[in-house]
Amino acid sequence: MEKFEVNILGCGSAVPTARHMTTAQLVNVHEKVFLVDCSERTQLPTHNE
């Protein structure tokens, strides 16, 4: 069986709040990265300017 990694980026909120991002998971399989069940906000860069 091949190994893979799942990272929870956000959970528990349909609308982003100060404490919770919307639901999203990052799956890494053989160094290929996939966003799963992610909202539009998750797909945008999340850095401070």
PDB file of N, CA and C in Angstrom:
ATOM      1  N   MET A   1       0.841  -1.176   0.000  1.00  0.00           N
ATOM      2  CA  MET A   1       0.000   0.000   0.000  1.00  0.00           C
ATOM      3  C   MET A   1       0.887   1.241   0.000  1.00  0.00           C
ATOM      4  N   GLU A   2       0.519   2.201  -0.822  1.00  0.00           N
ATOM      5  CA  GLU A   2       1.280   3.440  -0.928  1.00  0.00           C
ATOM      6  C   GLU A   2       0.949   4.366   0.239  1.00  0.00           C
ATOM      7  N   LYS A   3       1.957   5.084   0.717  1.00  0.00           N
ATOM      8  CA  LYS A   3       1.748   6.040   1.800  1.00  0.00           C
ATOM      9  C   LYS A   3       1.295   7.382   1.226  1.00  0.00           C
ATOM     10  N   PHE A   4       0.477   8.070   2.002  1.00  0.00           N
ATOM     11  CA  PHE A   4       0.060   9.417   1.647  1.00  0.00           C
ATOM     12  C   PHE A   4      -0.125  10.216   2.924  1.00  0.00           C
ATOM     13  N   GLU A   5      -0.230  11.521   2.780  1.00  0.00           N
ATOM     14  CA  GLU A   5      -0.350  12.420   3.924  1.00  0.00           C
ATOM     15  C   GLU A   5      -1.567  13.309   3.734  1.00  0.00           C
ATOM     16  N   VAL A   6      -2.345  13.492   4.797  1.00  0.00           N
ATOM     17  CA  VAL A   6      -3.510  14.374   4.770  1.00  0.00           C
ATOM     18  C   VAL A   6      -3.337  15.437   5.836  1.00  0.00           C
ATOM     19  N   ASN A   7      -3.468  16.694   5.456  1.00  0.00           N
ATOM     20  CA  ASN A   7      -3.390  17.819   6.391  1.00  0.00           C
ATOM     21  C   ASN A   7      -4.733  18.541   6.389  1.00  0.00           C
ATOM     22  N   ILE A   8      -5.279  18.750   7.575  1.00  0.00           N
ATOM     23  CA  ILE A   8      -6.534  19.483   7.713  1.00  0.00           C
ATOM     24  C   ILE A   8      -6.191  20.973   7.759  1.00  0.00           C
ATOM     25  N   LEU A   9      -6.657  21.710   6.760  1.00  0.00           N
ATOM     26  CA  LEU A   9      -6.380  23.149   6.702  1.00  0.00           C
ATOM     27  C   LEU A   9      -7.473  23.960   7.390  1.00  0.00           C
ATOM     28  N   GLY A  10      -8.668  23.466   7.359  1.00  0.00           N
ATOM     29  CA  GLY A  10      -9.784  24.162   7.995  1.00  0.00           C
ATOM     30  C   GLY A  10     -10.898  23.182   8.287  1.00  0.00           C
ATOM     31  N   CYS A  11     -11.704  23.495   9.281  1.00  0.00           N
ATOM     32  CA  CYS A  11     -12.818  22.604   9.619  1.00  0.00           C
ATOM     33  C   CYS A  11     -13.867  23.371  10.411  1.00  0.00           C
ATOM     34  N   GLY A  12     -15.057  22.853  10.393  1.00  0.00           N
ATOM     35  CA  GLY A  12     -16.101  23.330  11.290  1.00  0.00           C
ATOM     36  C   GLY A  12     -16.738  24.652  10.963  1.00  0.00           C
ATOM     37  N   SER A  13     -16.598  25.161   9.749  1.00  0.00           N
ATOM     38  CA  SER A  13     -17.220  26.438   9.446  1.00  0.00           C
ATOM     39  C   SER A  13     -17.586  26.506   7.969  1.00  0.00           C
ATOM     40  N   ALA A  14     -18.833  26.836   7.686  1.00  0.00           N
ATOM     41  CA  ALA A  14     -19.237  27.033   6.296  1.00  0.00           C
ATOM     42  C   ALA A  14     -18.808  28.408   5.803  1.00  0.00           C
ATOM     43  N   VAL A  15     -18.646  29.326   6.740  1.00  0.00           N
ATOM     44  CA  VAL A  15     -18.197  30.687   6.445  1.00  0.00           C
ATOM     45  C   VAL A  15     -16.955  30.940   7.287  1.00  0.00           C
ATOM     46  N   PRO A  16     -15.856  31.470   6.685  1.00  0.00           N
ATOM     47  CA  PRO A  16     -14.647  31.708   7.480  1.00  0.00           C
ATOM     48  C   PRO A  16     -14.887  32.693   8.615  1.00  0.00           C
ATOM     49  N   THR A  17     -14.273  32.410   9.753  1.00  0.00           N
ATOM     50  CA  THR A  17     -14.341  33.306  10.898  1.00  0.00           C
ATOM     51  C   THR A  17     -12.916  33.585  11.361  1.00  0.00           C
ATOM     52  N   ALA A  18     -12.775  34.384  12.389  1.00  0.00           N
ATOM     53  CA  ALA A  18     -11.440  34.679  12.921  1.00  0.00           C
ATOM     54  C   ALA A  18     -10.793  33.431  13.506  1.00  0.00           C
ATOM     55  N   ARG A  19     -11.594  32.459  13.938  1.00  0.00           N
ATOM     56  CA  ARG A  19     -11.061  31.246  14.569  1.00  0.00           C
ATOM     57  C   ARG A  19     -11.010  30.035  13.654  1.00  0.00           C
ATOM     58  N   HIS A  20     -11.856  29.990  12.609  1.00  0.00           N
ATOM     59  CA  HIS A  20     -11.951  28.797  11.766  1.00  0.00           C
ATOM     60  C   HIS A  20     -11.973  29.157  10.291  1.00  0.00           C
ATOM     61  N   MET A  21     -11.191  28.426   9.505  1.00  0.00           N
ATOM     62  CA  MET A  21     -11.296  28.531   8.053  1.00  0.00           C
ATOM     63  C   MET A  21     -12.380  27.565   7.600  1.00  0.00           C
ATOM     64  N   THR A  22     -12.809  27.704   6.361  1.00  0.00           N
ATOM     65  CA  THR A  22     -13.787  26.771   5.831  1.00  0.00           C
ATOM     66  C   THR A  22     -13.144  25.390   5.678  1.00  0.00           C
ATOM     67  N   THR A  23     -13.956  24.384   5.495  1.00  0.00           N
ATOM     68  CA  THR A  23     -13.463  23.020   5.385  1.00  0.00           C
ATOM     69  C   THR A  23     -12.509  22.868   4.203  1.00  0.00           C
ATOM     70  N   ALA A  24     -11.358  22.252   4.459  1.00  0.00           N
ATOM     71  CA  ALA A  24     -10.395  21.973   3.385  1.00  0.00           C
ATOM     72  C   ALA A  24      -9.354  20.975   3.879  1.00  0.00           C
ATOM     73  N   GLN A  25      -8.947  20.096   2.987  1.00  0.00           N
ATOM     74  CA  GLN A  25      -7.891  19.132   3.285  1.00  0.00           C
ATOM     75  C   GLN A  25      -6.855  19.194   2.176  1.00  0.00           C
ATOM     76  N   LEU A  26      -5.610  19.012   2.551  1.00  0.00           N
ATOM     77  CA  LEU A  26      -4.498  18.963   1.606  1.00  0.00           C
ATOM     78  C   LEU A  26      -3.971  17.534   1.611  1.00  0.00           C
ATOM     79  N   VAL A  27      -3.995  16.888   0.446  1.00  0.00           N
ATOM     80  CA  VAL A  27      -3.546  15.499   0.337  1.00  0.00           C
ATOM     81  C   VAL A  27      -2.259  15.471  -0.476  1.00  0.00           C
ATOM     82  N   ASN A  28      -1.224  14.828   0.070  1.00  0.00           N
ATOM     83  CA  ASN A  28       0.068  14.710  -0.601  1.00  0.00           C
ATOM     84  C   ASN A  28       0.302  13.235  -0.919  1.00  0.00           C
ATOM     85  N   VAL A  29       0.364  12.924  -2.215  1.00  0.00           N
ATOM     86  CA  VAL A  29       0.611  11.554  -2.675  1.00  0.00           C
ATOM     87  C   VAL A  29       1.786  11.606  -3.639  1.00  0.00           C
ATOM     88  N   HIS A  30       2.887  11.014  -3.273  1.00  0.00           N
ATOM     89  CA  HIS A  30       4.096  11.001  -4.115  1.00  0.00           C
ATOM     90  C   HIS A  30       4.512  12.421  -4.519  1.00  0.00           C
ATOM     91  N   GLU A  31       4.482  13.357  -3.578  1.00  0.00           N
ATOM     92  CA  GLU A  31       4.859  14.755  -3.807  1.00  0.00           C
ATOM     93  C   GLU A  31       3.923  15.481  -4.775  1.00  0.00           C
ATOM     94  N   LYS A  32       2.777  14.913  -5.064  1.00  0.00           N
ATOM     95  CA  LYS A  32       1.728  15.615  -5.806  1.00  0.00           C
ATOM     96  C   LYS A  32       0.702  16.045  -4.775  1.00  0.00           C
ATOM     97  N   VAL A  33       0.340  17.319  -4.800  1.00  0.00           N
ATOM     98  CA  VAL A  33      -0.509  17.893  -3.752  1.00  0.00           C
ATOM     99  C   VAL A  33      -1.887  18.221  -4.335  1.00  0.00           C
ATOM    100  N   PHE A  34      -2.934  17.840  -3.593  1.00  0.00           N
ATOM    101  CA  PHE A  34      -4.312  18.066  -4.020  1.00  0.00           C
ATOM    102  C   PHE A  34      -5.088  18.743  -2.897  1.00  0.00           C
ATOM    103  N   LEU A  35      -5.888  19.761  -3.260  1.00  0.00           N
ATOM    104  CA  LEU A  35      -6.828  20.354  -2.318  1.00  0.00           C
ATOM    105  C   LEU A  35      -8.156  19.639  -2.478  1.00  0.00           C
ATOM    106  N   VAL A  36      -8.736  19.193  -1.369  1.00  0.00           N
ATOM    107  CA  VAL A  36      -9.972  18.428  -1.402  1.00  0.00           C
ATOM    108  C   VAL A  36     -11.038  19.149  -0.590  1.00  0.00           C
ATOM    109  N   ASP A  37     -12.254  19.206  -1.139  1.00  0.00           N
ATOM    110  CA  ASP A  37     -13.388  19.804  -0.442  1.00  0.00           C
ATOM    111  C   ASP A  37     -13.056  21.211   0.050  1.00  0.00           C
ATOM    112  N   CYS A  38     -12.481  22.019  -0.830  1.00  0.00           N
ATOM    113  CA  CYS A  38     -12.068  23.364  -0.405  1.00  0.00           C
ATOM    114  C   CYS A  38     -12.983  24.433  -0.990  1.00  0.00           C
ATOM    115  N   SER A  39     -13.175  25.481  -0.240  1.00  0.00           N
ATOM    116  CA  SER A  39     -14.005  26.601  -0.677  1.00  0.00           C
ATOM    117  C   SER A  39     -13.182  27.556  -1.532  1.00  0.00           C
ATOM    118  N   GLU A  40     -13.848  28.554  -2.084  1.00  0.00           N
ATOM    119  CA  GLU A  40     -13.150  29.538  -2.907  1.00  0.00           C
ATOM    120  C   GLU A  40     -12.094  30.282  -2.095  1.00  0.00           C
ATOM    121  N   ARG A  41     -12.391  30.595  -0.857  1.00  0.00           N
ATOM    122  CA  ARG A  41     -11.442  31.340  -0.018  1.00  0.00           C
ATOM    123  C   ARG A  41     -10.165  30.543   0.234  1.00  0.00           C
ATOM    124  N   THR A  42     -10.272  29.240   0.358  1.00  0.00           N
ATOM    125  CA  THR A  42      -9.112  28.387   0.605  1.00  0.00           C
ATOM    126  C   THR A  42      -8.153  28.413  -0.572  1.00  0.00           C
ATOM    127  N   GLN A  43      -8.672  28.589  -1.766  1.00  0.00           N
ATOM    128  CA  GLN A  43      -7.860  28.551  -2.967  1.00  0.00           C
ATOM    129  C   GLN A  43      -7.039  29.833  -3.154  1.00  0.00           C
ATOM    130  N   LEU A  44      -7.347  30.877  -2.420  1.00  0.00           N
ATOM    131  CA  LEU A  44      -6.618  32.141  -2.538  1.00  0.00           C
ATOM    132  C   LEU A  44      -5.399  32.127  -1.637  1.00  0.00           C
ATOM    133  N   PRO A  45      -4.360  32.875  -2.006  1.00  0.00           N
ATOM    134  CA  PRO A  45      -3.184  32.958  -1.111  1.00  0.00           C
ATOM    135  C   PRO A  45      -3.584  33.472   0.271  1.00  0.00           C
ATOM    136  N   THR A  46      -2.974  32.928   1.307  1.00  0.00           N
ATOM    137  CA  THR A  46      -3.315  33.324   2.676  1.00  0.00           C
ATOM    138  C   THR A  46      -2.092  33.901   3.360  1.00  0.00           C
ATOM    139  N   HIS A  47      -1.572  35.005   2.850  1.00  0.00           N
ATOM    140  CA  HIS A  47      -0.421  35.645   3.459  1.00  0.00           C
ATOM    141  C   HIS A  47      -0.775  37.074   3.844  1.00  0.00           C
ATOM    142  N   ASN A  48      -0.046  37.608   4.787  1.00  0.00           N
ATOM    143  CA  ASN A  48      -0.264  38.986   5.234  1.00  0.00           C
ATOM    144  C   ASN A  48       0.628  39.915   4.428  1.00  0.00           C
ATOM    145  N   GLU A  49       0.047  41.038   4.012  1.00  0.00           N
ATOM    146  CA  GLU A  49       0.819  42.024   3.262  1.00  0.00           C
ATOM    147  C   GLU A  49       1.053  43.248   4.110  1.00  0.00           C
TER     148      GLU A  49
END
